[in-house]
Amino acid sequence: SATLIHTLRGRTTLADGLANAAMDARRDVTEPANDLAESKAANAQNEAPPHEPKKGDRFACPRCGCTLEILQPTTVRPHQLRPFTCQCGMVMTPTP
């Protein structure tokens, strides 16, 4: 036999925070404080519309420091662009 109990999200804030952080970061999460802050930062960057990358633009990962340089601009329409995401799961930011 099994018993199912519905628990509202407000009563499971830690589990809810961990689940949201894991989904946002697209990786396993074991500590809520740092990962939650990282996922909120990533979400803030994801909400901002990306600019259309031009030849020579550079992007860097804030977590691991890897970089990429645009050698040939994309032919994708600007409204279809998505932010560059590093292999570690963080959104890459433009560098000067």
Tab-separated table of C-alpha atoms in Angstrom:
chain	number	residue	atom	x	y	z
A	1	SER	CA	0.000	0.000	0.000
A	2	ALA	CA	1.096	3.602	-0.494
A	3	THR	CA	0.076	6.942	0.943
A	4	LEU	CA	0.417	10.139	-1.075
A	5	ILE	CA	0.520	13.470	0.705
A	6	HIS	CA	0.506	16.805	-1.104
A	7	THR	CA	3.012	19.213	0.464
A	8	LEU	CA	2.835	22.841	-0.621
A	9	ARG	CA	6.007	24.460	-1.993
A	10	GLY	CA	6.078	26.956	0.869
A	11	ARG	CA	6.740	24.132	3.313
A	12	THR	CA	9.592	22.622	1.292
A	13	THR	CA	11.677	25.698	0.514
A	14	LEU	CA	15.041	23.918	0.745
A	15	ALA	CA	14.013	21.080	-1.585
A	16	ASP	CA	12.311	23.541	-3.935
A	17	GLY	CA	15.417	25.760	-3.990
A	18	LEU	CA	17.706	22.812	-4.710
A	19	ALA	CA	15.465	21.540	-7.485
A	20	ASN	CA	15.224	24.976	-9.098
A	21	ALA	CA	18.987	25.533	-8.817
A	22	ALA	CA	19.687	22.140	-10.409
A	23	MET	CA	17.294	22.806	-13.279
A	24	ASP	CA	18.678	26.307	-13.846
A	25	ALA	CA	22.308	25.183	-13.704
A	26	ARG	CA	21.609	21.961	-15.648
A	27	ARG	CA	23.750	19.947	-13.235
A	28	ASP	CA	23.624	18.241	-9.839
A	29	VAL	CA	23.263	20.574	-6.868
A	30	THR	CA	24.181	19.633	-3.305
A	31	GLU	CA	24.412	22.983	-1.501
A	32	PRO	CA	21.621	25.523	-1.811
A	33	ALA	CA	23.297	28.824	-0.906
A	34	ASN	CA	26.030	29.163	-3.538
A	35	ASP	CA	24.266	27.216	-6.265
A	36	LEU	CA	21.069	29.189	-5.758
A	37	ALA	CA	22.981	32.468	-6.152
A	38	GLU	CA	24.713	31.148	-9.275
A	39	SER	CA	21.455	29.989	-10.816
A	40	LYS	CA	19.802	33.359	-10.100
A	41	ALA	CA	22.713	35.120	-11.813
A	42	ALA	CA	22.438	32.775	-14.785
A	43	ASN	CA	18.699	33.387	-14.983
A	44	ALA	CA	19.205	37.144	-14.943
A	45	GLN	CA	21.591	36.803	-17.866
A	46	ASN	CA	19.225	34.462	-19.705
A	47	GLU	CA	16.380	36.962	-19.394
A	48	ALA	CA	18.395	39.710	-21.077
A	49	PRO	CA	18.136	39.449	-24.847
A	50	PRO	CA	21.515	38.516	-26.340
A	51	HIS	CA	23.087	40.978	-28.734
A	52	GLU	CA	23.859	39.857	-32.249
A	53	PRO	CA	27.469	38.591	-32.186
A	54	LYS	CA	29.847	40.224	-34.654
A	55	LYS	CA	33.173	38.988	-35.987
A	56	GLY	CA	35.847	39.454	-33.302
A	57	ASP	CA	33.428	39.511	-30.327
A	58	ARG	CA	34.714	37.568	-27.315
A	59	PHE	CA	32.769	35.805	-24.572
A	60	ALA	CA	34.045	34.373	-21.274
A	61	CYS	CA	32.658	31.978	-18.678
A	62	PRO	CA	32.456	33.584	-15.214
A	63	ARG	CA	32.927	30.203	-13.484
A	64	CYS	CA	35.760	28.400	-15.283
A	65	GLY	CA	37.261	31.254	-17.308
A	66	CYS	CA	37.140	29.592	-20.734
A	67	THR	CA	36.661	31.978	-23.669
A	68	LEU	CA	35.389	31.952	-27.221
A	69	GLU	CA	35.869	34.345	-30.122
A	70	ILE	CA	33.434	34.799	-33.003
A	71	LEU	CA	35.285	34.057	-36.245
A	72	GLN	CA	32.243	34.106	-38.517
A	73	PRO	CA	28.903	35.706	-37.586
A	74	THR	CA	25.840	33.485	-37.545
A	75	THR	CA	23.087	33.560	-40.143
A	76	VAL	CA	20.446	32.880	-37.481
A	77	ARG	CA	17.835	35.625	-37.139
A	78	PRO	CA	18.424	37.880	-34.109
A	79	HIS	CA	15.154	36.907	-32.397
A	80	GLN	CA	16.257	33.233	-32.501
A	81	LEU	CA	19.603	33.816	-30.770
A	82	ARG	CA	20.271	32.288	-27.376
A	83	PRO	CA	23.104	33.160	-24.975
A	84	PHE	CA	26.302	31.131	-25.276
A	85	THR	CA	26.501	28.488	-22.537
A	86	CYS	CA	29.784	27.034	-21.328
A	87	GLN	CA	30.248	23.272	-20.893
A	88	CYS	CA	30.211	23.845	-17.125
A	89	GLY	CA	26.631	25.172	-17.443
A	90	MET	CA	27.163	28.918	-16.929
A	91	VAL	CA	26.050	31.585	-19.388
A	92	MET	CA	29.058	33.220	-21.054
A	93	THR	CA	29.321	37.005	-20.868
A	94	PRO	CA	30.736	39.430	-23.451
A	95	THR	CA	34.246	40.688	-22.700
A	96	PRO	CA	35.665	44.040	-23.795
